[in-house]
Tab-separated table of C-alpha atoms in Angstrom:
chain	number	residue	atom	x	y	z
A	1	UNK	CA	0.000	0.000	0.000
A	2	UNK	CA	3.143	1.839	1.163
A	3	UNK	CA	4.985	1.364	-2.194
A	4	UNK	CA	1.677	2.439	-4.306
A	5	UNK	CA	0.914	5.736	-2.373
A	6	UNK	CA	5.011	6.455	-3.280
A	7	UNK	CA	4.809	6.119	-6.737
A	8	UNK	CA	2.018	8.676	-7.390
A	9	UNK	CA	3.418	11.835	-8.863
A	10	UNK	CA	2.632	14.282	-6.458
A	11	UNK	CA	2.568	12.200	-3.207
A	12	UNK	CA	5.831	10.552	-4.382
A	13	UNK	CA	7.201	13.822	-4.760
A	14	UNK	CA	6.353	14.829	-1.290
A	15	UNK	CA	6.415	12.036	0.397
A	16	UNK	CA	9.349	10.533	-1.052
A	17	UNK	CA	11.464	13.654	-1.045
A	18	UNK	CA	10.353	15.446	2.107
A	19	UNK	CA	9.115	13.264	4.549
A	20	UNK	CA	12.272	11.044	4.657
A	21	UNK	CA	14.000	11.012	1.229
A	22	UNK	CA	16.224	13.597	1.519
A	23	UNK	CA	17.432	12.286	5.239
A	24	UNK	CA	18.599	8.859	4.133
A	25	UNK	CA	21.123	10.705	1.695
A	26	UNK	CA	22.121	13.740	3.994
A	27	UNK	CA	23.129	11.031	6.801
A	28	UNK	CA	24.630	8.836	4.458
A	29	UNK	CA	26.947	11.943	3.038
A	30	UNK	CA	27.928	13.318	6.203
A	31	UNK	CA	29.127	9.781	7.873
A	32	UNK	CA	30.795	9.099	4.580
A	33	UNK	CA	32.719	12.784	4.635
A	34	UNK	CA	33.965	11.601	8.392
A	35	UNK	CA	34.866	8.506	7.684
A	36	UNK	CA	32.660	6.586	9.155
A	37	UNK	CA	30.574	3.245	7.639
A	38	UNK	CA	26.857	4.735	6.613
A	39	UNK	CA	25.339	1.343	6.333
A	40	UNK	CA	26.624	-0.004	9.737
A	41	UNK	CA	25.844	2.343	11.504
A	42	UNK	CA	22.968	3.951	9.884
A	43	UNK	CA	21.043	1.604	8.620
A	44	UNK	CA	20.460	0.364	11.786
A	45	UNK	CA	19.038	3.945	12.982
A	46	UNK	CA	17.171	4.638	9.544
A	47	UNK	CA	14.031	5.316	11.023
A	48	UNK	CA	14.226	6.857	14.037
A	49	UNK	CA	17.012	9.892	12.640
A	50	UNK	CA	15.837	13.262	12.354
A	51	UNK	CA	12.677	14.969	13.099
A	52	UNK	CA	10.174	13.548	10.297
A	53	UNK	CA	10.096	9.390	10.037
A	54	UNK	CA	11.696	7.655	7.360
A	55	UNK	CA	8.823	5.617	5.405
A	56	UNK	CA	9.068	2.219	6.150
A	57	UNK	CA	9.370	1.226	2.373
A	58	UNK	CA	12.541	3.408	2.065
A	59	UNK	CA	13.938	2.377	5.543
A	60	UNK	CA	13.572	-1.430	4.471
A	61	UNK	CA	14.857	-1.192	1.247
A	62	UNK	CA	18.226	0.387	3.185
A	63	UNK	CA	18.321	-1.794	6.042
A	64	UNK	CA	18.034	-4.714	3.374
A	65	UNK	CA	20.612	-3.957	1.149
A	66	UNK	CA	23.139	-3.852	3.700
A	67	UNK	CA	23.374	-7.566	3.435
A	68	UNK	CA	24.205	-6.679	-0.375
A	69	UNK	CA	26.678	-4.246	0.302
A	70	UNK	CA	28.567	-6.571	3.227
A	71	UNK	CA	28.382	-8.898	0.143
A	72	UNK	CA	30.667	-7.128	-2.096
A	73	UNK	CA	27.731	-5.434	-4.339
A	74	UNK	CA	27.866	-1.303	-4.717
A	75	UNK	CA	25.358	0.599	-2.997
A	76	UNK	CA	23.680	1.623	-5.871
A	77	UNK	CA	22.695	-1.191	-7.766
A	78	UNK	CA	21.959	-2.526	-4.230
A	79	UNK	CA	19.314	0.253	-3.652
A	80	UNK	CA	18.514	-0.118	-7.439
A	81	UNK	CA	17.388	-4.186	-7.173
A	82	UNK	CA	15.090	-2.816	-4.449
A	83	UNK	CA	13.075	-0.014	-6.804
A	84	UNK	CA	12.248	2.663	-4.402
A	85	UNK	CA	14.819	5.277	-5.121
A	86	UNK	CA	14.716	7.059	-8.217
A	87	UNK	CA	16.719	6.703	-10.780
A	88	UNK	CA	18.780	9.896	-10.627
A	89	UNK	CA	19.562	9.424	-7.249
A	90	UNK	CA	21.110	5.962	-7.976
A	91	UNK	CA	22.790	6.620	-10.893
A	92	UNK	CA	24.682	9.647	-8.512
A	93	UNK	CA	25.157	7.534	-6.329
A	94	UNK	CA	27.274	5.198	-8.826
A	95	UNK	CA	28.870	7.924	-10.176
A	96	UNK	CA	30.115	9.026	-6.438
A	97	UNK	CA	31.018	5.135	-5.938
A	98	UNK	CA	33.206	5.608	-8.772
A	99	UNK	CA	34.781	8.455	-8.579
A	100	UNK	CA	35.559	7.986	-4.534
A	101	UNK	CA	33.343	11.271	-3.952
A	102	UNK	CA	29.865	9.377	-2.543
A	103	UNK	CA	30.027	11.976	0.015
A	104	UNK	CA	30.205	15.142	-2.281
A	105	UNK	CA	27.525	13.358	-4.607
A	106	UNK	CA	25.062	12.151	-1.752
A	107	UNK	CA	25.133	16.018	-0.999
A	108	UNK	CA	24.072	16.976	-4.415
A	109	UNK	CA	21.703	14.900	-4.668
A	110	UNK	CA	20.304	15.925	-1.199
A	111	UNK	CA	20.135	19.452	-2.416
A	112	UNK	CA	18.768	18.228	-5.822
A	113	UNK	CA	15.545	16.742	-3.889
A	114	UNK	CA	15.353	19.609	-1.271
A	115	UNK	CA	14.961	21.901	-4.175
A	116	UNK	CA	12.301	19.417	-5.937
A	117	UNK	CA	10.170	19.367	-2.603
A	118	UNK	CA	9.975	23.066	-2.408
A	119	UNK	CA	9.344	23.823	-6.369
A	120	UNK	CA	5.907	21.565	-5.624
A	121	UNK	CA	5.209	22.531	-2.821
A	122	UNK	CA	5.314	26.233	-3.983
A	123	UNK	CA	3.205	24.426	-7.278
A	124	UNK	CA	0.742	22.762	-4.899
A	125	UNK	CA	-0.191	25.935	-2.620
A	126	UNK	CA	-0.230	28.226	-6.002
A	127	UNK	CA	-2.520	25.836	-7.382
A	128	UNK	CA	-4.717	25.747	-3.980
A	129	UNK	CA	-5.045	29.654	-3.797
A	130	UNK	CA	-7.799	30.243	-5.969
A	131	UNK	CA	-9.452	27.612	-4.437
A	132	UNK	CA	-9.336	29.381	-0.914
A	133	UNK	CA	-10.121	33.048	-2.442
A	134	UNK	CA	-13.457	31.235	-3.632
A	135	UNK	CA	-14.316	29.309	-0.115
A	136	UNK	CA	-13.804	32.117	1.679
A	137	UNK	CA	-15.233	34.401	-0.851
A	138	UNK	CA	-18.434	31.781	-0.203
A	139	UNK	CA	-18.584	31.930	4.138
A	140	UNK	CA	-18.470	36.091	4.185
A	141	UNK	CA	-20.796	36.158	1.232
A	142	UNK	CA	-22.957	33.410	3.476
A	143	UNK	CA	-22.167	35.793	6.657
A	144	UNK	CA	-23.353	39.636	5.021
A	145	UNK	CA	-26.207	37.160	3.527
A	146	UNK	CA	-27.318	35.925	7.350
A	147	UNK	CA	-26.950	39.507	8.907
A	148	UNK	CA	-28.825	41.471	6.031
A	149	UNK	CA	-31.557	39.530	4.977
A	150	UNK	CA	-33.370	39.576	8.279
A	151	UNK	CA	-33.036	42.958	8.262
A	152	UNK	CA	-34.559	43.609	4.891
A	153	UNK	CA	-37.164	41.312	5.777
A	154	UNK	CA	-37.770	43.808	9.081
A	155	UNK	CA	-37.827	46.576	6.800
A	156	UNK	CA	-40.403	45.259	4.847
A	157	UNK	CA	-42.323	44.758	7.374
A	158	UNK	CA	-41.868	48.499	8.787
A	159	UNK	CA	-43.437	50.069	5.313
């Protein structure tokens, strides 16, 4: 159910890229830059890091290709057998594997997706605007309609 509500176009957009998309990559980047192993230690964490949750599609398909990885196979074909990520974030990813710059690309990619997130969401709300000009255009036209008909009705009345 997971996996279908991610690949609709807008929701994927969202809710792949900015409810957990962007964090996978960022952590992955900055434990790579330090030295560190990603995978061991953050795969393990996937889920909990940061202040939104990782969806649990993306946080499996991580925490399963470790095995993979401990294997011998790159990280990005890896991620790529498990079809969640998109394509231009794997293929970065290869190109950082590479080149010995994962950390540098991980980072560009991050940015790549932060900038995607906020070009639809600035889509989505211009897209929503007229909407809300009309609905409330509709409750004070329903208000003025409430307070002045009774009182045309009392005028009526009066002549």
């Amino acid at each position: 159910m997971e996996r279908a509500r991610l690949r609709l176009a807008l929701v994927s957009s969202l809710a792949l890229l900015g409810c957990g998309s962007a964090l996978p990559v960022v952590s992955p980047a900055t434990t790579t830059a330090s030295g560190t192993a990603p995978l061991r230690e953050g795969s393990t964490n996937v889920r909990d890091t940061g202040a939104r949750p990782t969806p649990a599609v993306i946080a499996d398909a991580i925490v399963a290709s470790r095995q993979d990885v401990q294997e011998g196979i790159p990280l990005s074909v890896a991620l790529g057998r498990k079809q969640v990520f998109p394509e231009l974030a794997l293929s970065m990813l290869a190109i950082g594997e590479e080149t010995g710059q994962m950390d540098t690309m991980l980072s560009k990619v991050a940015d790549f997706y932060e900038d995607e997130v906020e070009a639809a969401v600035k889509a989505l709300t211009s897209m929503l605007e007229p909407a809300m000009i009309v609905i409330v255009g509709g409750i004070v036209g329903s208000i003025l309609l409430a307070m002045y008909l009774p009182m045309f009705s009392i005028f009526d009345q009066i002549k």
